[in-house]
Coordinates of C-alpha atoms and ligand atoms in Angstrom, one line a residue:
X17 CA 0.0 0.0 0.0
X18 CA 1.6 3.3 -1.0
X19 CA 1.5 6.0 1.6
X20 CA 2.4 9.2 0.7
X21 CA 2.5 12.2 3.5
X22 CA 1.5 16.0 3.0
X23 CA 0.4 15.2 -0.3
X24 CA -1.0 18.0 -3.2
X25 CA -4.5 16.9 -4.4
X26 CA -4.9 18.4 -7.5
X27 CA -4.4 15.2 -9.4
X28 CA -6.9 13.6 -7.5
X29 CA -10.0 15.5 -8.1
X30 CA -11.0 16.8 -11.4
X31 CA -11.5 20.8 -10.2
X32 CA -7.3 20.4 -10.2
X33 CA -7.6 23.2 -7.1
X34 CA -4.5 22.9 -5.2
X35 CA -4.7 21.3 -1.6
X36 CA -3.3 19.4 0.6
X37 CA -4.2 15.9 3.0
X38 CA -2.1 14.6 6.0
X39 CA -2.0 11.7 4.1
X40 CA -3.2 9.5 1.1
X41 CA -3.2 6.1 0.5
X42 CA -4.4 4.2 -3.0
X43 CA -5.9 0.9 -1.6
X44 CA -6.3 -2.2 -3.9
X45 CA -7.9 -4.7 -1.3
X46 CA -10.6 -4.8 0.8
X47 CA -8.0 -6.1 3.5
X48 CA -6.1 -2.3 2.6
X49 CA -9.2 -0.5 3.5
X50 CA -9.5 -2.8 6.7
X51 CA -6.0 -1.9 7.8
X52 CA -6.2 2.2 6.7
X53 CA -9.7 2.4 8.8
X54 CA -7.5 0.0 11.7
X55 CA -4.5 1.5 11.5
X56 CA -4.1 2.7 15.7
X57 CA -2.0 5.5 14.4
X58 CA -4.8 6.8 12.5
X59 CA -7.4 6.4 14.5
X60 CA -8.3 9.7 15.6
X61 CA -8.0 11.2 11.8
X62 CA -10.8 11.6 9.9
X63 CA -10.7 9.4 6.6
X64 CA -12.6 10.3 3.0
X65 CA -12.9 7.2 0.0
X66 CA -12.2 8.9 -2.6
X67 CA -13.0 7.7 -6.5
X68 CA -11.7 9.8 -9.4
X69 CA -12.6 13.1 -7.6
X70 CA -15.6 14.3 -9.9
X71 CA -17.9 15.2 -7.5
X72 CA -16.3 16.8 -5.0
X73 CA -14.4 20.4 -3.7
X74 CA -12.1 20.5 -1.3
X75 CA -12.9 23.6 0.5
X76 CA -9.7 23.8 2.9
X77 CA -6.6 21.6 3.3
X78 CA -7.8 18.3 4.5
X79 CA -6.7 17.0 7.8
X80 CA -7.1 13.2 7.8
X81 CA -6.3 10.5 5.0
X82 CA -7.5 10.4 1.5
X83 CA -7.9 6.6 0.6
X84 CA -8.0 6.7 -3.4
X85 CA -9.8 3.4 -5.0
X86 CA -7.9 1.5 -6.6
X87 CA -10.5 -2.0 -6.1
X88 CA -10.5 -3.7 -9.9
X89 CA -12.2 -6.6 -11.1
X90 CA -15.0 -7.9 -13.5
X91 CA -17.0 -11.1 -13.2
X92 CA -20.1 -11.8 -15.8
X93 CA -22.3 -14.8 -14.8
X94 CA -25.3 -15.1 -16.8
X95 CA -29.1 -16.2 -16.6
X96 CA -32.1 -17.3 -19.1
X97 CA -33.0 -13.5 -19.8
X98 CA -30.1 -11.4 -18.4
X99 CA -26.6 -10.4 -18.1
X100 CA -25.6 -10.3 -14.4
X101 CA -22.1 -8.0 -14.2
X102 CA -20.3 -8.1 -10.6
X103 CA -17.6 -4.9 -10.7
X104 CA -15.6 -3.8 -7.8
X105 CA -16.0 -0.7 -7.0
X106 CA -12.2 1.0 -7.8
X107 CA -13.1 -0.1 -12.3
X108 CA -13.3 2.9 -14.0
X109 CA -16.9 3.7 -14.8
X110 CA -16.6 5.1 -18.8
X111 CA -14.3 2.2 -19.3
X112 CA -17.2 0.1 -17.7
X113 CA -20.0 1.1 -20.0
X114 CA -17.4 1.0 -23.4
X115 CA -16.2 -2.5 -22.2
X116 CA -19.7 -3.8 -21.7
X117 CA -21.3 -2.6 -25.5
X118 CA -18.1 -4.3 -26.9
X119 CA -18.8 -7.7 -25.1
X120 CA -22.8 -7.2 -26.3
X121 CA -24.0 -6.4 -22.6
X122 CA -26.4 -3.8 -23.6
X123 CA -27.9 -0.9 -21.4
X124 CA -25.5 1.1 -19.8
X125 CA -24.7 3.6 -23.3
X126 CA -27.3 6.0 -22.1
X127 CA -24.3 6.6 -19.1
X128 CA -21.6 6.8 -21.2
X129 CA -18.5 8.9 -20.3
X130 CA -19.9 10.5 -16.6
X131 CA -16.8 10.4 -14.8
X132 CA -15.6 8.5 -11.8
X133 CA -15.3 5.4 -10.0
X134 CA -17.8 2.1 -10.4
X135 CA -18.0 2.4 -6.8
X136 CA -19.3 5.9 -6.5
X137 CA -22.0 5.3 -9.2
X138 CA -25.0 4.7 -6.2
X139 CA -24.3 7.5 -4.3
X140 CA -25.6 10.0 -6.1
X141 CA -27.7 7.5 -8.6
X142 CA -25.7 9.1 -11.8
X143 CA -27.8 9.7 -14.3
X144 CA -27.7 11.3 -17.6
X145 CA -29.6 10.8 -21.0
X146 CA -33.3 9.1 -19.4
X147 CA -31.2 6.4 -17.6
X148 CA -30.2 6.4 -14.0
X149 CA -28.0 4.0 -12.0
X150 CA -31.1 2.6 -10.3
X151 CA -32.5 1.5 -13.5
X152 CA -29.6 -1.0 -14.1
X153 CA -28.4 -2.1 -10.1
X154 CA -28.9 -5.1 -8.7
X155 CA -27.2 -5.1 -5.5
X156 CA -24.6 -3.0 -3.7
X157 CA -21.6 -4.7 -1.8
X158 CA -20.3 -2.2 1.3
X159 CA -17.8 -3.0 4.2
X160 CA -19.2 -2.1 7.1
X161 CA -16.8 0.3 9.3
X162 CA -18.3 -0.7 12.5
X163 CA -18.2 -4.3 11.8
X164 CA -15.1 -4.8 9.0
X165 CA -17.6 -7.3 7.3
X166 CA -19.3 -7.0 4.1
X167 CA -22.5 -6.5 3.3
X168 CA -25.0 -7.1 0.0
X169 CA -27.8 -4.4 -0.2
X170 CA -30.3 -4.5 -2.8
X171 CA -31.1 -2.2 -5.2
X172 CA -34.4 -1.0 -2.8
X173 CA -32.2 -0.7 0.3
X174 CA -30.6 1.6 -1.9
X175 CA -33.2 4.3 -1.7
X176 CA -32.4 6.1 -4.9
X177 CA -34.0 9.5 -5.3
X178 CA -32.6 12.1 -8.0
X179 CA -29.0 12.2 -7.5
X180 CA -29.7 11.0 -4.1
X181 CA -29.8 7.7 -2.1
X182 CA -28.9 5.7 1.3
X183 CA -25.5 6.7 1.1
X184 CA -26.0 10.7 1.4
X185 CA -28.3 9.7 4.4
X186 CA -27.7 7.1 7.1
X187 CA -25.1 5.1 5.6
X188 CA -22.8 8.4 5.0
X189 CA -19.4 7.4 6.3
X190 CA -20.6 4.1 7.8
X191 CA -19.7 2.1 4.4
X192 CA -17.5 1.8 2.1
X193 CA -19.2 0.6 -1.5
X194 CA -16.1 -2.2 -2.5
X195 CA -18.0 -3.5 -5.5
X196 CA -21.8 -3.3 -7.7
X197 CA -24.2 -5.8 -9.1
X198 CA -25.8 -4.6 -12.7
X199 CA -27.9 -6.6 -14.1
X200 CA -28.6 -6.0 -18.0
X201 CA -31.7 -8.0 -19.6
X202 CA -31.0 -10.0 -22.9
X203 CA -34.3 -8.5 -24.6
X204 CA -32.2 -4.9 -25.4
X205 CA -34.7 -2.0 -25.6
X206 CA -33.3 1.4 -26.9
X207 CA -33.6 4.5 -24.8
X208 CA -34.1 7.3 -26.9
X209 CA -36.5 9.8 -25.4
X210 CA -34.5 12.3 -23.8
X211 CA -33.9 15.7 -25.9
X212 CA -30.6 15.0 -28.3
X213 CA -31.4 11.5 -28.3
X214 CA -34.5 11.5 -30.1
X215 CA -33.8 12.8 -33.6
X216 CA -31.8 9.1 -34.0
X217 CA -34.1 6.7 -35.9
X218 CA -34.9 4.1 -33.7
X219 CA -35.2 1.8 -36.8
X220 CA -32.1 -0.9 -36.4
X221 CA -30.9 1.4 -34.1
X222 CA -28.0 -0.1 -32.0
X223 CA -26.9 0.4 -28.3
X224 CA -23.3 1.1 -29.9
X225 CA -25.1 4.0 -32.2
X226 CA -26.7 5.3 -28.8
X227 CA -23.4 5.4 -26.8
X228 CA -21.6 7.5 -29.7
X229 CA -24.4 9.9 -29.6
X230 CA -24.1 10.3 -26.4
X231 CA -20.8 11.0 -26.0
X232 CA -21.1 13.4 -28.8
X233 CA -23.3 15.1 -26.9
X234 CA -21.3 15.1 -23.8
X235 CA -17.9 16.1 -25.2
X236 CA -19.8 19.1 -27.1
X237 CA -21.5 20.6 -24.3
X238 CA -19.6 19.3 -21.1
X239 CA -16.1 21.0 -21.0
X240 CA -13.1 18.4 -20.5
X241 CA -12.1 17.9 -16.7
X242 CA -8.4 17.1 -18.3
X243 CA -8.6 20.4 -20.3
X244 CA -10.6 22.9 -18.0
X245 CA -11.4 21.5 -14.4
X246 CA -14.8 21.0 -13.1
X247 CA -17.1 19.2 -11.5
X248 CA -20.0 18.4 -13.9
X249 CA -23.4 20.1 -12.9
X250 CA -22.4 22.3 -9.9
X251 CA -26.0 22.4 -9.0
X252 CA -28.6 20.0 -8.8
X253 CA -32.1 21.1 -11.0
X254 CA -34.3 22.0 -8.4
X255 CA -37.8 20.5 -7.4
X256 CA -40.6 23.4 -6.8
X257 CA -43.9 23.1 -6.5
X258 CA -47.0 23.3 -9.0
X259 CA -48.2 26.4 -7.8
X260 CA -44.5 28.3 -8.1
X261 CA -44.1 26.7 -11.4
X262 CA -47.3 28.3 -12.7
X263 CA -46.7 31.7 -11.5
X264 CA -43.1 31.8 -12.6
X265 CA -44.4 30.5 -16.3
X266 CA -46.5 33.5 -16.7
X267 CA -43.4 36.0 -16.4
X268 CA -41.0 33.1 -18.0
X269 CA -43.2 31.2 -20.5
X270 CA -40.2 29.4 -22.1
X271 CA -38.8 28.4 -18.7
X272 CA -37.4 24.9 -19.2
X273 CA -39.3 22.5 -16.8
X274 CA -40.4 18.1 -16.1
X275 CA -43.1 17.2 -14.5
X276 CA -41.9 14.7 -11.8
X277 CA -43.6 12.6 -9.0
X278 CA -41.7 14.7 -6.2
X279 CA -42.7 18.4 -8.4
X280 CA -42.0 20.4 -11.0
X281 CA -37.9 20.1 -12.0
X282 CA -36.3 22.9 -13.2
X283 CA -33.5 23.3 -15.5
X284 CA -31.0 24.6 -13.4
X285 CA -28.7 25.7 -16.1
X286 CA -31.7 27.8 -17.8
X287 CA -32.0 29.7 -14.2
X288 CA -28.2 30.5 -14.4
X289 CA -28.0 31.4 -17.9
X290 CA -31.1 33.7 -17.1
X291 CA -29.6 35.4 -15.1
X292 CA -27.1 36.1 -17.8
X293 CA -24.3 34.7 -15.4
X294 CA -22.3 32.7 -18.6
X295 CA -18.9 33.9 -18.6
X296 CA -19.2 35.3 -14.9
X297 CA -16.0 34.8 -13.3
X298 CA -14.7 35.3 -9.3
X299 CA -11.0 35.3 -9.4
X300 CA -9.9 32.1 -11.7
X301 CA -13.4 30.4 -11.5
X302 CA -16.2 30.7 -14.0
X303 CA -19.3 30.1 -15.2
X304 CA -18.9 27.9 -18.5
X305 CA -19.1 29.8 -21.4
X306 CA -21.7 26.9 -22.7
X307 CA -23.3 25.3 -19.7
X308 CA -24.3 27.5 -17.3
X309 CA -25.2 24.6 -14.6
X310 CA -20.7 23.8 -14.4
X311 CA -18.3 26.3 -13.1
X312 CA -15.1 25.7 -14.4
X313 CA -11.1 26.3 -12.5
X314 CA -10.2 29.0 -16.0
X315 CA -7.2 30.4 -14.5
X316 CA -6.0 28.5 -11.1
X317 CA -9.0 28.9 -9.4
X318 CA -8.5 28.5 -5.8
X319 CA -11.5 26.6 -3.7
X320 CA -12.8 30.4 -2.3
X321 CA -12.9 31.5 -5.8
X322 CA -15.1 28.3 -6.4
X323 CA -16.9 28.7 -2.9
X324 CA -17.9 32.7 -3.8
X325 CA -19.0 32.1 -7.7
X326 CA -21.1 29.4 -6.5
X327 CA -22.8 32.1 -3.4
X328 CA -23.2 34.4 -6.4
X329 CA -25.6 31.8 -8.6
X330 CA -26.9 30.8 -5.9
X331 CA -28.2 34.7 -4.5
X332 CA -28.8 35.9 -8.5
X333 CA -31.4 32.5 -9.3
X334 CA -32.8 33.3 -5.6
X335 CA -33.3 36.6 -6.4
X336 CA -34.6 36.1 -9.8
X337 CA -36.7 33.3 -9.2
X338 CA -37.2 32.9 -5.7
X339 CA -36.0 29.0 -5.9
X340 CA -33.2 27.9 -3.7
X341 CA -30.3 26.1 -5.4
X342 CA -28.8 23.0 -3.7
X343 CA -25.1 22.3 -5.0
X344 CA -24.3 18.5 -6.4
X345 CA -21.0 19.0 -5.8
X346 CA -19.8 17.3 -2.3
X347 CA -17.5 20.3 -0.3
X348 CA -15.0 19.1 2.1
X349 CA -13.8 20.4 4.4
X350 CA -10.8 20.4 7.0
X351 CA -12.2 17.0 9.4
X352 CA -16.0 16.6 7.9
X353 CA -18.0 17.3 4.2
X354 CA -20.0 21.1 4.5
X355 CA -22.1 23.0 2.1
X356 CA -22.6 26.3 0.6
X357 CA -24.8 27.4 3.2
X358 CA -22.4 26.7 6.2
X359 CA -19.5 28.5 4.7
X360 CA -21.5 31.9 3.7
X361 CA -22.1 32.2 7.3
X362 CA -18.6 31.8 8.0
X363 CA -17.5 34.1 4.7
X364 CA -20.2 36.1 4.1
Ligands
LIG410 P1 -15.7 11.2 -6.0 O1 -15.7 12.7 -6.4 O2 -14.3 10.6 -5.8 O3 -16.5 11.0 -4.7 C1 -17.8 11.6 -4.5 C2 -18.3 11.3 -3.1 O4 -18.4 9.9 -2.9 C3 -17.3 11.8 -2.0 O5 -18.1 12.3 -0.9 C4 -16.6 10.5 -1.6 O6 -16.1 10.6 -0.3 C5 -17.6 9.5 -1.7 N1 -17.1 8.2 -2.1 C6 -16.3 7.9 -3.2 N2 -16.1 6.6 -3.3 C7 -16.7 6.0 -2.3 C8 -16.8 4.6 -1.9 N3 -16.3 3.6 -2.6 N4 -17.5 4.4 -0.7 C9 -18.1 5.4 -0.1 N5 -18.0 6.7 -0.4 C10 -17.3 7.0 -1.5 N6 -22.9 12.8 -12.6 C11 -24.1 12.3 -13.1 O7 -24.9 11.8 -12.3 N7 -24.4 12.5 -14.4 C12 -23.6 13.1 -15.3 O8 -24.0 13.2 -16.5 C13 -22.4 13.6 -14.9 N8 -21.6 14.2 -15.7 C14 -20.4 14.7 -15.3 C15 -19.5 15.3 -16.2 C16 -18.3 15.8 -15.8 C17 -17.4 16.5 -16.8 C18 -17.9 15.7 -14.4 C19 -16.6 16.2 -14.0 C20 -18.7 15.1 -13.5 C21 -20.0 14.6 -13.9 N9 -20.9 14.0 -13.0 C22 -22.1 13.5 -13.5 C23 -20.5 13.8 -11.6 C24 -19.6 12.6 -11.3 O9 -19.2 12.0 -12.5 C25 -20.4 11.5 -10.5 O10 -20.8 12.1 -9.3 C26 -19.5 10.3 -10.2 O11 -20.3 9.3 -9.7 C27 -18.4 10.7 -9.2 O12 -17.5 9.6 -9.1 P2 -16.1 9.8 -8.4 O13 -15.5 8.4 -8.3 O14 -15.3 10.7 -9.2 O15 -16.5 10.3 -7.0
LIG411 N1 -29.9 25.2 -20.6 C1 -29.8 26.5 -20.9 N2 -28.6 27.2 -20.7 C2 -27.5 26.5 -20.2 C3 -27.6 25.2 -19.8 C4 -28.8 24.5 -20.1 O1 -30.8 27.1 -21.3 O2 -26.5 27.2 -20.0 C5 -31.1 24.5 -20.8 C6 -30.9 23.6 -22.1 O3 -31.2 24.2 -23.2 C7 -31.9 22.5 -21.8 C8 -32.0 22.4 -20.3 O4 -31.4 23.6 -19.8 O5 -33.2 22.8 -22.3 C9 -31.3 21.2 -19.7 O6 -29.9 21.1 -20.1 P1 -29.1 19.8 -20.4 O7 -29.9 18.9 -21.3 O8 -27.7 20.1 -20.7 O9 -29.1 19.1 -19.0 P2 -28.9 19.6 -17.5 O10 -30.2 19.7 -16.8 O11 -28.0 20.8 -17.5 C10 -28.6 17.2 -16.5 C11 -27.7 16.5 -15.5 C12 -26.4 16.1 -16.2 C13 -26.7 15.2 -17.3 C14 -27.7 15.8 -18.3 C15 -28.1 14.9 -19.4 C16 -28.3 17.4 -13.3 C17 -27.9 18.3 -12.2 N3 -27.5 17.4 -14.4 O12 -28.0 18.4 -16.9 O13 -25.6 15.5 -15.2 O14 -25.6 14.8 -17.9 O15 -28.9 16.3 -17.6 O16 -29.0 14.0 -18.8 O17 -29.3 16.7 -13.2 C18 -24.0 16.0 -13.5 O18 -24.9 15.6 -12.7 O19 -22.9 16.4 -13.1 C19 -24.4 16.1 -14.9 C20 -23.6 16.6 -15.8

């Protein structure tokens, strides 16, 4: 297990903001996690799994131990009508979905090329293109840090919401996910209903045709964490309420809106763009030029300059249209996770 001491993060999380942890670690067994969350000289520090670092900000210089997951492994068993995939949870989760429409285990294109690890995949329920995680998962395999054993939940004990599930809630740092059942069914049905996808013809259409439109899409619109860093959608598209909805469509009638169970979901990235916030910049960090919904590190952004754009959306859309943004991105901070909300107060 490598073990490296005062270490700079910005090759760790896709923002590339510069910041430090006590330590970090890359663990490739289960055993390794065992002995990091065991370890008696670590005891008292606080400990974050980390996958590739697309979801996440560190807000301050972490004090505790980064574990990096570095699980790998594939197994494919099969049934009458379905494909059943076992991945641990350090696989690389575009290389996943690329890997499985070359082997014909269909279903996943719809997620093509969201960054990150296999093993982060639940927590937020990614989702992109009509599909979500939930859709797919079978089962999710955690080791328990109270008990050091593992444990098989199933997709329900999951609770998967919009970019939300158990693991937000009361599993947050009581597991850690070390691997993910998916199960694909044999009777392949093209998803094609969300907005770019539709102009494809569905006739012959093939899963592979699906996963190249996708990541069309993606690379035109999403800017390149390699290139410019970011952290995907900064925000998450909020849900209101009927009656908000219909009064803000009589001053906005193009607003861009769903009808869910939960409420209305709004476009987040309309709000922003609104707002005329595209381009907006707070020291090195920005509002993407063509995606309002991801701020981007332009010019060595440092995590304030993040915190502060992201205060700014956040108080313009509020403003604007009286709806309260809630940020997708996970902020870290020196021992514990925090939010936008907590660090106003503290920087207002
Ligand atoms: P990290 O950022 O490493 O971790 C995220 C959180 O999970 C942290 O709190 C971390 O402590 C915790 N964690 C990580 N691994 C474990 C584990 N094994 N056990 C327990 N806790 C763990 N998301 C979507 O849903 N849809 C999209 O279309 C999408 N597009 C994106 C596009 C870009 C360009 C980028 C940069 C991001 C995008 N995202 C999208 C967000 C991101 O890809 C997902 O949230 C992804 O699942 C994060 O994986 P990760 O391994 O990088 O997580
Ligand atoms: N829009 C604007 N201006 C903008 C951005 C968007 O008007 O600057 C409008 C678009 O024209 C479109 C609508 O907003 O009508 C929605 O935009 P888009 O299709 O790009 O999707 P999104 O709501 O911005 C969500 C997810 C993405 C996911 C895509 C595709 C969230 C928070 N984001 O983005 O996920 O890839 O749909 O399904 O749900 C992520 O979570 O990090 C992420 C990138």
């Amino acid at each position: 297990m490598q073990i490296l001491a005062n270490a700079d993060l910005s090759d760790f999380h896709t923002f590339s903001i510069e910041q430090s942890c006590q330590y970090l670690v890359e663990v490739k067994t289960i055993d390794d996690i065992k002995d990091v969350y065991q370890n008696s000289k670590w005891l008292s520090l606080p400990k974050l799994m980390l996958g590739k670092g697309s979801n996440v900000l560190f807000t301050q210089p972490y004090q505790g131990v980064v574990i990096i997951n570095r699980l790998l492994g594939k197994k494919v068993t099969e049934t009458a009508d379905s494909w059943h995939l076992h991945i641990a949870g350090g696989e690389n989760w575009p290389d996943l979905v690329k890997w499985s429409i070359e082997q014909g285990y269909l279903g996943l294109e719809n997620l093509a090329l969201i960054p990150g690890c296999v093993g982060t995949a639940p927590i937020q329920n990614i989702g992109a293109y009509g599909v979500e995680f939930k859709d797919l998962c079978e089962y999710v395999d955690v080791l328990c840090l109270k008990s050091f054993t593992i444990k098989r939940l199933s997709a329900k004990q999951c609770q998967f919401g919009y970019r939300d599930s158990v693991f937000k809630h009361d599993l947050h740092q009581q597991v850690v996910i070390v691997a993910i059942g998916i199960k694909l069914s044999k009777n392949w049905q093209p998803n094609i209903e969300y907005g770019p996808l539709q102009s494809l013809n569905i006739d012959g259409l093939t899963a592979k045709q699906i996963f190249e439109r996708v990541c069309q899409v993606r690379t035109d619109k999403l800017p390149d964490p390699a290139k410019l860093g970011n952290a995907g959608s900064f925000f998450k598209n909020p849900i209101i309420s009927q009656q908000h909805f219909l009064k803000l469509q009589q001053t906005y009638p193009k607003i861009v809106a769903y009808s869910t169970p939960e409420g209305v979901k709004i476009a987040a990235g309309w709000l922003i763009d609104q707002c005329q916030l595209k381009g907006v910049a707070v020291g090195g960090a920005e509002v993407h030029q063509k995606q309002a919904l991801v701020l981007v590190n332009k010019d060595r952004a440092s995590s304030d300059d993040v915190v502060k754009l992201a205060a700014k959306v956040y108080y313009e859309v509020l403003k604007k249209f009286q709806i309260q943004l809630e940020h997708e991105v996970r902020f870290i901070g020196s021992h514990t996770e925090t939010n936008l909300a907590n660090l106003m107060i503290e920087k207002p």
